[in-house]
Short mmCIF file of C-alpha atoms in Angstrom, two decimals:
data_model
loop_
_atom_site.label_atom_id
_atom_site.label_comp_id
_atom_site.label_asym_id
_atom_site.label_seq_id
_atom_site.Cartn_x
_atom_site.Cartn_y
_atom_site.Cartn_z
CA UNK A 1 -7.98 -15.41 37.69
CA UNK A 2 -6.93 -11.94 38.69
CA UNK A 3 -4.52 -11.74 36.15
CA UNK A 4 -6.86 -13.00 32.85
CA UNK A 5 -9.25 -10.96 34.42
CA UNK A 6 -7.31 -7.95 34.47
CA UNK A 7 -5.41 -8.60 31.00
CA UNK A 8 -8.63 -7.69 29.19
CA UNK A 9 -9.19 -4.46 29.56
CA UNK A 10 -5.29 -3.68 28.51
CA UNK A 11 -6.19 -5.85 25.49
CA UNK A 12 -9.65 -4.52 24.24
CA UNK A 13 -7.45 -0.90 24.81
CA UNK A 14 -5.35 -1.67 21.72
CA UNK A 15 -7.98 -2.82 19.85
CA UNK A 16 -9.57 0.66 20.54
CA UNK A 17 -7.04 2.62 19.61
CA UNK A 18 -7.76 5.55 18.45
CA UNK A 19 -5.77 4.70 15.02
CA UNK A 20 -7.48 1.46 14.70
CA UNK A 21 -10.85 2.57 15.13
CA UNK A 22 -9.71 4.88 11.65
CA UNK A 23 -8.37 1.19 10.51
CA UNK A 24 -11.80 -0.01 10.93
CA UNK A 25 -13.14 2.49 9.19
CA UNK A 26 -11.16 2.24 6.45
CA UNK A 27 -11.89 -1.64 6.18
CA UNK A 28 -15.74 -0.48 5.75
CA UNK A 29 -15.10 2.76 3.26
CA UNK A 30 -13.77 -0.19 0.86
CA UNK A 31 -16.00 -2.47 1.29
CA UNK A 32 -18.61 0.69 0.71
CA UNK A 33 -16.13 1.84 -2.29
CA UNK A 34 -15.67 -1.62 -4.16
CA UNK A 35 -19.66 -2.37 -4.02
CA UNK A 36 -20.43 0.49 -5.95
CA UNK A 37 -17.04 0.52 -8.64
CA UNK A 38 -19.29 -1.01 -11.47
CA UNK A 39 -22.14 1.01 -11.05
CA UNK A 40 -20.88 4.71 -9.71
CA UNK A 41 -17.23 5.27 -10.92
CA UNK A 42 -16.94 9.18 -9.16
CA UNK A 43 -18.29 7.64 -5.69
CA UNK A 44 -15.94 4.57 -5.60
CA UNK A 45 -12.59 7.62 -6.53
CA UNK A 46 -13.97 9.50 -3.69
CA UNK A 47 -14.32 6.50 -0.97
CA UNK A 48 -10.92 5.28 -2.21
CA UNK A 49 -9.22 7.94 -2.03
CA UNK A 50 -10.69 9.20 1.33
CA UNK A 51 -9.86 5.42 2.44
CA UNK A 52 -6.07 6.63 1.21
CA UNK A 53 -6.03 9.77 3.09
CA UNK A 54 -7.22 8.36 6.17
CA UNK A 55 -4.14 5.43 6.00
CA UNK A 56 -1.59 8.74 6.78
CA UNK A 57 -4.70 10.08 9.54
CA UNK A 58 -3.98 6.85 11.13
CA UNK A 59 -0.40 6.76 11.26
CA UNK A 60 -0.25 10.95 12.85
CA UNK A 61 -2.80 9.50 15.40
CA UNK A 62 -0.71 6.39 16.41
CA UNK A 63 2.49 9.29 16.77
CA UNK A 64 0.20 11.80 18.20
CA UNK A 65 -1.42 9.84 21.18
CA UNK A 66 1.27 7.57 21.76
CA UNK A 67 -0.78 4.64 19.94
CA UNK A 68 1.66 2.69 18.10
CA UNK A 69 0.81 -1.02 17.53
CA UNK A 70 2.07 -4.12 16.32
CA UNK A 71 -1.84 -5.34 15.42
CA UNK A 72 -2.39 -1.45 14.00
CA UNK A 73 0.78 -1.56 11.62
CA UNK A 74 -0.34 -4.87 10.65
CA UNK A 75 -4.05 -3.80 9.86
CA UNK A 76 -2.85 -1.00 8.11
CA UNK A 77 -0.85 -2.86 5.94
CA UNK A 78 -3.50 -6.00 5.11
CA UNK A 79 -5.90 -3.09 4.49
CA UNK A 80 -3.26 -1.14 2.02
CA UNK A 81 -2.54 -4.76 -0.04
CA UNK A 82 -5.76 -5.78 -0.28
CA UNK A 83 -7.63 -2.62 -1.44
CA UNK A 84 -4.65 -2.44 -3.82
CA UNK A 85 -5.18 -5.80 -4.89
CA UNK A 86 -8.92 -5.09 -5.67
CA UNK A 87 -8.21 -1.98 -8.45
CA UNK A 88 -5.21 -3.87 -9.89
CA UNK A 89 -7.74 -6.79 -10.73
CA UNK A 90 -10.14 -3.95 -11.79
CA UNK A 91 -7.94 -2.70 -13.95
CA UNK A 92 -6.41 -5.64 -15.42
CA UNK A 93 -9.61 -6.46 -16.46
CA UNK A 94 -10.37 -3.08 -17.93
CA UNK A 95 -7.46 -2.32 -20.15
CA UNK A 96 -5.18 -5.01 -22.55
CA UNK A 97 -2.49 -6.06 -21.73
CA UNK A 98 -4.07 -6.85 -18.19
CA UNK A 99 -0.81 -9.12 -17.26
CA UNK A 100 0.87 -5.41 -16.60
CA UNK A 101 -1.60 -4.77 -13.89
CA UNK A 102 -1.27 -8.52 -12.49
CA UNK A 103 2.26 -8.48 -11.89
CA UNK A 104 2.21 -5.25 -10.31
CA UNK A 105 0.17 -6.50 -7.85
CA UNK A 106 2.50 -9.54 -7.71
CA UNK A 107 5.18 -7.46 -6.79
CA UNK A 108 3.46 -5.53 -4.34
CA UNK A 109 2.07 -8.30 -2.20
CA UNK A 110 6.06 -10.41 -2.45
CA UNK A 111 7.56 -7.24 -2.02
CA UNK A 112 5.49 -6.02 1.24
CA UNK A 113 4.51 -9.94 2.68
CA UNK A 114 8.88 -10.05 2.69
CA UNK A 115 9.80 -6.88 4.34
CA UNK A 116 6.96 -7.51 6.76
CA UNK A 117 8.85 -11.41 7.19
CA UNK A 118 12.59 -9.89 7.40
CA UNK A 119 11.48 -7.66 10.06
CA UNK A 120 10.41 -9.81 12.30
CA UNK A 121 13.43 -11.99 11.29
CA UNK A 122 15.94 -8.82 12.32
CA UNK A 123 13.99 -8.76 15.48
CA UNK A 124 13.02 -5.11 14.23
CA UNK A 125 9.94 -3.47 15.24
CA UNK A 126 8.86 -1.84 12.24
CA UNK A 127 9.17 -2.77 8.85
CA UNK A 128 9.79 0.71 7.89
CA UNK A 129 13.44 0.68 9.75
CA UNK A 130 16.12 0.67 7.38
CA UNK A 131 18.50 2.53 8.82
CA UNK A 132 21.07 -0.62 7.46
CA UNK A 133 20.07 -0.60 4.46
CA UNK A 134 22.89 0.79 2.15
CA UNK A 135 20.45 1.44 -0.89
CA UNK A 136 20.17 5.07 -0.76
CA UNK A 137 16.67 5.30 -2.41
CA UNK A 138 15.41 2.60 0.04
CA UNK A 139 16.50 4.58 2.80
CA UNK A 140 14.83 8.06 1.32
CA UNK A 141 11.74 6.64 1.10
CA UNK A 142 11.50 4.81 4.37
CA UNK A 143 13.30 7.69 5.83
CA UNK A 144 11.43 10.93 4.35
CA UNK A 145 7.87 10.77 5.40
CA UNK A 146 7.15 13.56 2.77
CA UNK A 147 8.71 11.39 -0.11
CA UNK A 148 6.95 8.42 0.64
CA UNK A 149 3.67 10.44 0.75
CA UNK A 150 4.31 11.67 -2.62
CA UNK A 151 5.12 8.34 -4.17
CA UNK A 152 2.38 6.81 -2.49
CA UNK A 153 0.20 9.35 -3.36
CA UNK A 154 1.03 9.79 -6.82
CA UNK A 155 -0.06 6.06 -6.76
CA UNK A 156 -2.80 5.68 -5.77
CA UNK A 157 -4.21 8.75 -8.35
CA UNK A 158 -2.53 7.07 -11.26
CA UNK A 159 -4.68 4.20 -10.88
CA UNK A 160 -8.23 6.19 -10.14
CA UNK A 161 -7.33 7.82 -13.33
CA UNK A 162 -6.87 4.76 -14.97
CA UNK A 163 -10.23 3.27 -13.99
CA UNK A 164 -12.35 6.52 -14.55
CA UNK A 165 -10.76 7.04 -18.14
CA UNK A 166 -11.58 2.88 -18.63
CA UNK A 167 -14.23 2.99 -20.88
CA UNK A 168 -15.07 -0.73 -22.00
CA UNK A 169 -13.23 -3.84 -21.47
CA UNK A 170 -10.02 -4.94 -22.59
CA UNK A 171 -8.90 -1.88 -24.57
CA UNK A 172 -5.46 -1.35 -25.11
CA UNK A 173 -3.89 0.62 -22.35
CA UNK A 174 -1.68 2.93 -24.32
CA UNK A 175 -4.66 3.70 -27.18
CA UNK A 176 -6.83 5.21 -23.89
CA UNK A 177 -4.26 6.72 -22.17
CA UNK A 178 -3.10 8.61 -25.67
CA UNK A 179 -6.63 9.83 -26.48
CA UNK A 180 -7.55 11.00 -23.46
CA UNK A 181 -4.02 13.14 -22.53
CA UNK A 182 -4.56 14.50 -25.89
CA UNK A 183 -7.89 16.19 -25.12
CA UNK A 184 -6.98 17.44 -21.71
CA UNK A 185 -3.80 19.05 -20.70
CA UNK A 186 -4.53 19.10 -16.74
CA UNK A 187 -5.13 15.41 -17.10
CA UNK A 188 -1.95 15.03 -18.87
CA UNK A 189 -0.03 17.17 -16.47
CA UNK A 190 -1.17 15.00 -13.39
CA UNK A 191 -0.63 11.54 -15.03
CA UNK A 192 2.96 13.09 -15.80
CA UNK A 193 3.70 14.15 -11.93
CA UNK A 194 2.02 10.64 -10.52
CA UNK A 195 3.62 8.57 -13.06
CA UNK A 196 7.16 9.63 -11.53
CA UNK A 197 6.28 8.98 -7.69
CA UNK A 198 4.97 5.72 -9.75
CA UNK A 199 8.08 4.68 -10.94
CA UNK A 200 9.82 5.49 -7.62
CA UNK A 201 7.16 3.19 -5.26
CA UNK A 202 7.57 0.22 -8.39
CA UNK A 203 11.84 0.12 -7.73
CA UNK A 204 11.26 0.63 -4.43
CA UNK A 205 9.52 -2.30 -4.18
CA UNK A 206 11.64 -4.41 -6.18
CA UNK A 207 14.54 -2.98 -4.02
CA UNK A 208 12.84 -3.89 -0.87
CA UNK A 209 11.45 -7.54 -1.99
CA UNK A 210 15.34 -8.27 -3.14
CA UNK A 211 16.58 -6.77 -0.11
CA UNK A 212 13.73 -8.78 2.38
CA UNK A 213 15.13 -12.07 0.33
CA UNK A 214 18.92 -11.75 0.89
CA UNK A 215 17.95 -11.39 4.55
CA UNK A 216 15.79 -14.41 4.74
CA UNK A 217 18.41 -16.27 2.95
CA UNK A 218 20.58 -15.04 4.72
CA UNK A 219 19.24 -16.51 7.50
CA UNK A 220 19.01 -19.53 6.45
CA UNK A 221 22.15 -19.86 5.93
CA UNK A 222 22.92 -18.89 9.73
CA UNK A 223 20.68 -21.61 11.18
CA UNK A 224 22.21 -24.20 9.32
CA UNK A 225 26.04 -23.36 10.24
CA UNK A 226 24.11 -23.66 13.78
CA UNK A 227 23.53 -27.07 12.88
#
């Protein structure tokens, strides 16, 4: 009795980490954000985005106060997919061809749901250790904190420009995109800086979901020589 009795404290601690408390947060800023998408475009960029920035407040906090946790990385990263999942279905409904935005969100959750899986296959702590990897991009972003804020960054604002320059349904992507560059240079010159840390996070993610397979195949192929 002693021991259940004095195991909840140490486990209602983690849940009130500092970091997760900001995880909470976050989980409540989206659900805030996505209610009002279809009715107040500037308040939903502003709650997303402050939702973003408070993703790399969490992470300094977990370093800063000596908060790291297994249930905080994994909150962090259902909140990430899923609040990228919810714009990429905006989106795909917004603009033609809407398949673009669907597999892009196809690739994120593979790519992310199989690191996450290989990780704990490796018996690694974090997903974000790939020290073995011998994919030198893979490593740079994992590896540079500053890189991987700039690709993640870059975006997140390519797709709240997207949906504030989405005017009605299913118009063709390319057709808004080209008359609205057109009439404003800044806009053009920030769609051309995200659009790069774009590309980077899209073949990063392919790297990392082919990577996360050959592991889990990998072993496979382990437990049955076992056998």
């Amino acid at each position: 009795m002693a021991n259940k009795s004095g195991s909840k404290p140490r486990k209602l601690s983690v849940y009130l980490y500092i970091p997760n408390i900001i995880g909470y947060i976050r989980v409540l800023i989206n659900c805030v954000a996505f209610s009002q998408c279809f009715t107040n475009k500037m308040f939903f960029s502003i709650l997303y985005f402050f939702s973003f920035v408070c993703d790399g407040v969490d992470g300094w906090c977990a370093r800063k106060f000596n908060q790291v946790s297994t249930f905080g990385a994994v909150l962090d990263m259902v909140t990430d997919r899923i609040s990228t999942t919810c714009i990429l279905v905006i989106l795909s409904q917004a603009y033609r061809p809407g398949m673009i935005f669907l597999s892009l969100l196809a690739l994120d959750i593979a790519s992310h749901w199989l690191q996450m899986y290989s990780t704990f296959l490796l018996g690694k702590v974090s997903h974000k250790d790939v020290k073995d990897s011998t994919n030198w991009l893979f490593k740079a972003y994992y590896g540079n904190r500053m890189f991987m804020a700039y690709c993640c960054v870059s975006c997140e604002v390519l797709y709240i420009i997207l949906f504030l320059i989405s005017e009605n349904q299913n118009r063709n992507l390319i057709d808004v995109l080209s008359s609205n560059l057109q009439k404003n240079l800044l806009l053009s010159l920030l769609v051309a800086i995200s659009s790069v840390g774009w590309i980077i996070k899209q073949a990063v993610n392919i790297i990392q979901m082919k990577t996360a397979a050959d592991v889990c195949v990998l072993y496979d192929i382990k437990e049955k020589q076992k056998r």
